[in-house]
């Protein structure tokens, strides 16, 4: 009798939980693993840890990977080329579709320094105009884009499938922490992705008389004329757009030093080659001892490290 | 010893004591009364007592060579008082000059120098690849337009620089009349922002094209050209943006008025216009603000000193107002959040003044490994003296910057920078700087109507 009662209680407790989770699963979660991945295995998404309303999830091992398509992060040397391919395919697809998109944040900083992705940057930041987002949501949600990419040297080209997934909360333009990402461009081979955020009118500020106030759901605020008209330039060898007042935006976000410091996160900017590279161990030790300077030591070290520590 | 005997002895001695005491009381006086001080009368101690020095007559007030008498005499003498007053005045004056002029300038110089020294920061502005410019970055002025140049042996030519015109066609016409503009001998150079704000942007462009004038690209031309790329072809593509941004809708309206040859003229505007040092001009007195004898760079907003022209970021060349004096990163704002900002021309003037004085810029930021090697070779004193004997290290030459953009600062005439934007479109003045073959400059201004809406 007592056992039966316990069973009943546990069943009554369990059932609503089950039904609730099934309900959320059906309406508010990113596309289920079984539907988007044709490889046998299991999902590495950390959806159980996220808020129930969150649509996009990240992998359990890194926030820069989609766990539905990856089991482990890429190594440092490989990540760079996959990110580059991710950006190129995104830009080319958006150009074909006619969507108005541009690079922002860390990606824009990489453009400013070297026209390439910063080597320590694990993700890419792009923005899209509201009109273009609605266009993507209406016609391109869950579309697969096939690219044949050059493989490693002396290897055949590899096929990569990229998926464009739009967040069903995209029409909600209020600031929120859970669904600030409006769309995602995902490399289904590696799980790397680009988060797409939308530049919207800031209706609150516009009601207060600031007519050209714009906002993004992740609490970034911009003026219309700082972003538009977009400038067209090149990045990673492909045509991209950047905001009009790129320098002001970078200083506003990262401070003046972001445009002048030649050392960052154990990387150093090579002025001759105009590119960032990771410091080798010996350089790292000297950097820790003598500090980071662009003085004669900087150039001297560049010369010494070439002779003492050949690649 | 028996007890009685001891007692007897004691009484005997006591009696003798008393007798002696009585005797002395009668004959002796207190000791103090014996003091006579006869030495005071002795002549040889007298001076020493009055003044603590061995020199005779030093403190004697009656002696006219004694110190107090001399001092009194000196104070009474007019010449001494005059000298004293002069001394006080000079020291007060020197103190004033030190606190008001020398110390601040030394301090400012020290502070400004920090921005050029690599040891102080982790890097400097101009190292990164920087912005992108669709057009000619640096254009050298046509040799025929150089006053006193090869094509002008008599030195009759003039260069007329005009500040931000902003579509004020009537004022421009008026100004050209006022400077007796003659298209045969004069060449007109605008500092950018010739369009927008005012009423007759296409008219101004037509006038400039008619006179064969040149202009560098301003932030308004830049915006217009970029907007044209997205707006051309369709009239309603960005209708949502036009209701958001007033500037955008105005640009769109203006673009409808502009003809292809206007757009070509806008697109051909270089970022910087370089004018060589005038052959007839002689470098005159250092502080002369009305003379240009050096190479001149025309830009719309500003330049960062010591950064090579080709490393200047186009956005800032067209928009800067201040520079962070530590990192040398410019800003379109007058004052940044950091609070390290100074008006860009302060640092520019300081740097070019230093170059003009021939002071060393060794240890300042360098831009390539070859440059560093070069400096290291000439670093030691032996090779230094050797190189000074054989061939001088190429030192950058000072340059004069002619610019517009900052109407709030008004007319800014300094030795190394000439700011010509005097806010014509908002009811200020339109300014021209006339430069003749001898390098003399003259400022001519006309009043403007206000077109502010």
Coordinates of N, CA and C in Angstrom, one line a residue, chain A residues 100 111-115 129 131 201 206 211-214 224-226 228-234 242 244-248 251-252 255-257 259-263 269 271-274 287 291-297 299-304, chain B residues 118-119 121-132 219 222-223 226-227 229-230 236-248 311 313-316 318-319 324 327 329-333 336-338 365-370 372 376:
Chain A
X100 N 22.1 43.0 -46.0 CA 23.0 44.0 -45.6 C 23.7 43.7 -44.3
X111 N 40.2 43.7 -38.6 CA 40.2 44.4 -39.9 C 41.1 45.6 -39.8
X112 N 41.0 46.4 -38.7 CA 41.7 47.6 -38.5 C 43.2 47.3 -38.5
X113 N 43.6 46.3 -37.8 CA 45.1 46.0 -37.6 C 45.7 45.4 -38.8
X114 N 45.0 44.4 -39.4 CA 45.7 43.5 -40.3 C 44.9 43.0 -41.5
X115 N 43.6 43.4 -41.5 CA 42.6 42.9 -42.5 C 42.4 41.4 -42.4
X129 N 21.1 44.4 -40.8 CA 20.1 45.4 -40.6 C 18.7 44.7 -40.4
X131 N 15.8 45.0 -41.7 CA 15.1 44.6 -42.9 C 15.7 43.3 -43.4
X201 N 16.1 50.0 -34.5 CA 15.8 51.3 -34.0 C 15.6 51.3 -32.5
X206 N 14.1 57.1 -29.4 CA 13.5 57.8 -30.5 C 12.3 58.6 -30.0
X211 N 16.4 61.0 -32.6 CA 15.9 60.3 -33.8 C 16.8 59.2 -34.4
X212 N 18.1 59.4 -34.3 CA 19.0 58.5 -35.0 C 19.6 57.5 -34.0
X213 N 18.9 57.2 -32.9 CA 19.4 56.3 -31.9 C 19.1 54.9 -32.4
X214 N 20.1 54.0 -32.3 CA 19.9 52.6 -32.7 C 20.4 51.7 -31.5
X224 N 22.8 56.1 -35.8 CA 22.6 55.7 -37.2 C 23.8 56.1 -38.1
X225 N 24.2 57.4 -37.9 CA 25.2 57.9 -38.8 C 26.6 57.4 -38.5
X226 N 26.8 56.7 -37.4 CA 28.1 56.1 -37.1 C 28.2 54.8 -37.8
X228 N 25.9 53.9 -40.7 CA 25.6 54.1 -42.1 C 26.1 55.4 -42.6
X229 N 26.4 55.6 -43.9 CA 26.5 54.5 -44.9 C 27.7 53.6 -44.6
X230 N 27.5 52.3 -44.9 CA 28.5 51.3 -44.7 C 29.6 51.6 -45.8
X231 N 30.9 51.3 -45.3 CA 32.0 51.4 -46.3 C 32.3 50.0 -46.8
X232 N 32.6 49.9 -48.0 CA 32.9 48.6 -48.5 C 34.5 48.5 -48.6
X233 N 35.0 47.4 -48.1 CA 36.4 47.2 -48.1 C 36.7 45.7 -48.2
X234 N 37.9 45.2 -47.9 CA 38.1 43.8 -48.0 C 38.6 43.3 -46.6
X242 N 32.0 47.6 -43.5 CA 32.4 48.1 -42.2 C 31.5 49.3 -41.9
X244 N 30.6 53.1 -40.9 CA 31.1 54.4 -41.4 C 32.2 54.9 -40.5
X245 N 31.9 55.1 -39.2 CA 32.8 55.7 -38.3 C 33.5 54.6 -37.5
X246 N 34.2 53.7 -38.3 CA 34.8 52.5 -37.7 C 35.8 52.8 -36.5
X247 N 36.6 53.9 -36.7 CA 37.6 54.2 -35.7 C 36.9 54.7 -34.4
X248 N 35.9 55.5 -34.5 CA 35.2 56.0 -33.3 C 34.6 54.8 -32.5
X251 N 37.2 52.8 -30.7 CA 37.7 53.5 -29.5 C 36.7 53.5 -28.4
X252 N 35.4 53.7 -28.8 CA 34.3 53.7 -27.8 C 34.2 52.3 -27.1
X255 N 38.7 51.4 -26.2 CA 39.6 52.4 -25.7 C 40.7 52.7 -26.7
X256 N 41.4 53.8 -26.5 CA 42.4 54.3 -27.4 C 43.5 53.2 -27.6
X257 N 43.9 52.6 -26.5 CA 45.1 51.6 -26.6 C 44.8 50.5 -27.6
X259 N 44.0 50.7 -30.5 CA 44.5 51.1 -31.8 C 46.0 51.3 -31.8
X260 N 46.6 51.2 -30.6 CA 48.0 51.5 -30.6 C 48.9 50.4 -30.0
X261 N 48.4 49.6 -29.0 CA 49.2 48.6 -28.4 C 49.6 47.5 -29.3
X262 N 50.9 47.1 -29.3 CA 51.4 46.1 -30.2 C 51.5 44.7 -29.5
X263 N 51.1 44.7 -28.2 CA 51.1 43.4 -27.5 C 49.7 43.2 -27.0
X269 N 52.3 42.3 -32.5 CA 52.0 42.7 -33.9 C 53.4 42.9 -34.6
X271 N 55.2 44.6 -37.3 CA 55.0 45.8 -38.0 C 55.4 45.6 -39.5
X272 N 56.5 44.9 -39.7 CA 57.0 44.7 -41.1 C 56.0 43.9 -41.9
X273 N 55.5 42.8 -41.3 CA 54.6 41.9 -42.0 C 53.1 42.3 -41.9
X274 N 52.9 43.3 -41.0 CA 51.5 43.8 -40.7 C 50.6 42.6 -40.3
X287 N 59.5 39.0 -22.7 CA 58.4 40.0 -22.6 C 58.0 40.1 -21.1
X291 N 59.0 43.7 -20.1 CA 57.8 44.4 -20.4 C 57.6 44.6 -21.9
X292 N 56.5 45.1 -22.2 CA 56.2 45.2 -23.7 C 56.5 46.7 -24.1
X293 N 57.4 46.8 -25.0 CA 57.7 48.1 -25.5 C 58.0 48.1 -27.0
X294 N 57.6 49.2 -27.6 CA 57.9 49.4 -29.0 C 59.2 50.0 -29.2
X295 N 60.0 50.1 -28.2 CA 61.3 50.8 -28.3 C 62.4 50.0 -29.0
X296 N 63.6 50.3 -28.8 CA 64.7 49.6 -29.5 C 64.7 48.2 -29.1
X297 N 64.2 47.9 -27.9 CA 64.2 46.5 -27.5 C 63.2 45.7 -28.3
X299 N 62.5 46.1 -31.5 CA 63.1 45.8 -32.8 C 64.3 44.9 -32.6
X300 N 65.0 45.1 -31.5 CA 66.2 44.3 -31.3 C 65.7 42.8 -31.0
X301 N 64.7 42.7 -30.2 CA 64.2 41.4 -30.0 C 63.7 40.7 -31.2
X302 N 63.1 41.5 -32.1 CA 62.6 40.9 -33.3 C 63.8 40.3 -34.1
X303 N 64.9 41.0 -34.1 CA 66.1 40.6 -34.9 C 66.7 39.4 -34.2
X304 N 66.8 39.5 -32.8 CA 67.5 38.4 -32.1 C 66.7 37.1 -32.2
Chain B
X118 N 58.9 55.5 -27.4 CA 58.4 54.2 -27.3 C 58.4 53.6 -25.9
X119 N 59.4 54.0 -25.1 CA 59.5 53.4 -23.8 C 58.3 53.6 -22.9
X121 N 54.9 53.7 -23.7 CA 53.7 53.1 -24.0 C 53.9 51.7 -24.7
X122 N 52.9 51.0 -24.9 CA 53.0 49.7 -25.5 C 53.0 49.7 -27.0
X123 N 52.9 50.9 -27.5 CA 52.8 51.0 -29.0 C 52.2 52.4 -29.3
X124 N 52.1 52.7 -30.6 CA 51.7 54.0 -30.9 C 50.7 54.0 -32.1
X125 N 50.0 55.0 -32.3 CA 49.1 55.2 -33.4 C 49.9 55.2 -34.7
X126 N 49.4 54.5 -35.7 CA 50.0 54.5 -37.0 C 50.7 53.2 -37.3
X127 N 50.8 52.3 -36.3 CA 51.4 51.0 -36.5 C 50.5 50.1 -37.2
X128 N 49.2 50.1 -36.9 CA 48.2 49.2 -37.5 C 48.0 49.6 -39.0
X129 N 47.4 48.7 -39.7 CA 47.2 48.9 -41.1 C 46.2 50.1 -41.3
X130 N 45.3 50.2 -40.4 CA 44.4 51.3 -40.4 C 43.3 51.3 -41.5
X131 N 42.7 52.4 -41.6 CA 41.5 52.5 -42.5 C 41.8 52.4 -43.9
X132 N 40.7 52.5 -44.7 CA 40.7 52.2 -46.1 C 40.2 53.5 -46.8
X219 N 34.9 65.4 -44.4 CA 34.0 64.3 -43.9 C 32.6 64.3 -44.6
X222 N 33.1 62.7 -47.9 CA 33.3 61.2 -47.7 C 32.0 60.5 -47.5
X223 N 31.1 61.1 -46.7 CA 29.8 60.5 -46.4 C 29.0 60.5 -47.6
X226 N 30.2 57.7 -50.0 CA 29.8 56.4 -49.5 C 28.3 56.1 -49.6
X227 N 27.5 57.2 -49.3 CA 26.1 57.1 -49.4 C 25.7 56.8 -50.9
X229 N 27.1 55.1 -53.1 CA 27.2 53.7 -53.5 C 26.0 52.9 -53.1
X230 N 25.4 53.2 -52.0 CA 24.2 52.4 -51.6 C 22.9 53.0 -52.1
X236 N 14.2 54.4 -53.3 CA 13.5 54.2 -52.1 C 14.1 53.0 -51.3
X237 N 15.4 52.7 -51.7 CA 16.0 51.5 -51.1 C 16.1 51.6 -49.6
X238 N 16.5 52.9 -49.2 CA 16.8 53.1 -47.8 C 15.8 54.0 -47.1
X239 N 14.6 53.9 -47.5 CA 13.6 54.8 -47.0 C 13.5 54.7 -45.5
X240 N 13.7 53.5 -44.9 CA 13.6 53.4 -43.5 C 14.7 54.2 -42.8
X241 N 15.9 54.2 -43.5 CA 17.0 54.9 -42.9 C 16.8 56.4 -43.0
X242 N 16.1 56.8 -44.0 CA 15.9 58.3 -44.2 C 15.0 58.8 -43.1
X243 N 14.1 58.0 -42.7 CA 13.2 58.6 -41.6 C 14.0 58.5 -40.3
X244 N 15.0 57.7 -40.2 CA 15.8 57.6 -38.9 C 16.8 58.7 -38.8
X245 N 17.5 59.0 -39.9 CA 18.6 59.9 -39.8 C 18.3 61.1 -40.7
X246 N 18.4 62.3 -40.1 CA 18.2 63.6 -40.8 C 19.3 63.7 -41.8
X247 N 20.5 63.4 -41.4 CA 21.7 63.6 -42.2 C 21.6 62.8 -43.5
X248 N 21.1 61.5 -43.3 CA 21.0 60.6 -44.4 C 20.0 61.1 -45.4
X311 N 50.8 56.5 -43.5 CA 50.3 55.7 -42.4 C 49.2 56.4 -41.6
X313 N 45.6 57.4 -40.7 CA 44.3 56.8 -41.0 C 43.3 57.8 -41.7
X314 N 42.7 57.5 -42.8 CA 41.9 58.5 -43.6 C 40.7 59.0 -42.7
X315 N 40.1 58.1 -41.9 CA 39.0 58.6 -41.1 C 39.4 59.7 -40.3
X316 N 40.5 59.6 -39.6 CA 41.0 60.7 -38.7 C 41.5 61.9 -39.4
X318 N 40.2 63.1 -41.9 CA 39.0 63.9 -42.2 C 38.1 64.3 -41.0
X319 N 38.4 63.7 -39.8 CA 37.5 63.9 -38.7 C 38.2 64.4 -37.4
X324 N 45.1 61.9 -28.3 CA 45.5 61.4 -27.0 C 47.0 61.6 -26.9
X327 N 49.1 58.0 -26.4 CA 49.1 57.0 -27.4 C 49.1 57.6 -28.8
X329 N 46.6 58.4 -30.4 CA 45.4 58.0 -31.1 C 44.5 59.2 -31.2
X330 N 44.0 59.6 -32.4 CA 43.2 60.8 -32.5 C 41.7 60.5 -32.1
X331 N 40.9 61.6 -32.1 CA 39.5 61.4 -31.9 C 38.8 62.6 -32.6
X332 N 37.6 62.3 -33.0 CA 36.8 63.3 -33.6 C 36.2 64.3 -32.6
X333 N 36.3 63.8 -31.3 CA 35.8 64.7 -30.2 C 36.9 65.6 -29.8
X336 N 38.1 63.4 -25.0 CA 37.7 62.0 -24.9 C 37.4 61.7 -23.5
X337 N 36.9 60.5 -23.3 CA 36.5 60.0 -21.9 C 37.8 59.9 -21.1
X338 N 38.9 59.4 -21.7 CA 40.1 59.2 -21.0 C 40.7 60.5 -20.3
X365 N 59.4 57.2 -31.9 CA 58.9 56.0 -32.6 C 59.5 55.8 -34.0
X366 N 59.8 54.6 -34.3 CA 60.2 54.3 -35.7 C 59.2 53.3 -36.3
X367 N 59.3 53.2 -37.6 CA 58.2 52.5 -38.3 C 58.7 51.3 -39.1
X368 N 60.0 51.0 -39.1 CA 60.4 49.8 -39.8 C 61.7 49.3 -39.2
X369 N 62.0 48.1 -39.5 CA 63.2 47.4 -39.0 C 64.4 48.1 -39.7
X370 N 64.3 48.5 -40.9 CA 65.4 49.1 -41.6 C 65.8 50.5 -40.9
X372 N 65.3 51.1 -37.8 CA 65.9 50.8 -36.5 C 67.3 50.5 -36.7
X376 N 70.6 52.3 -35.2 CA 71.5 51.6 -34.3 C 73.0 51.8 -34.8

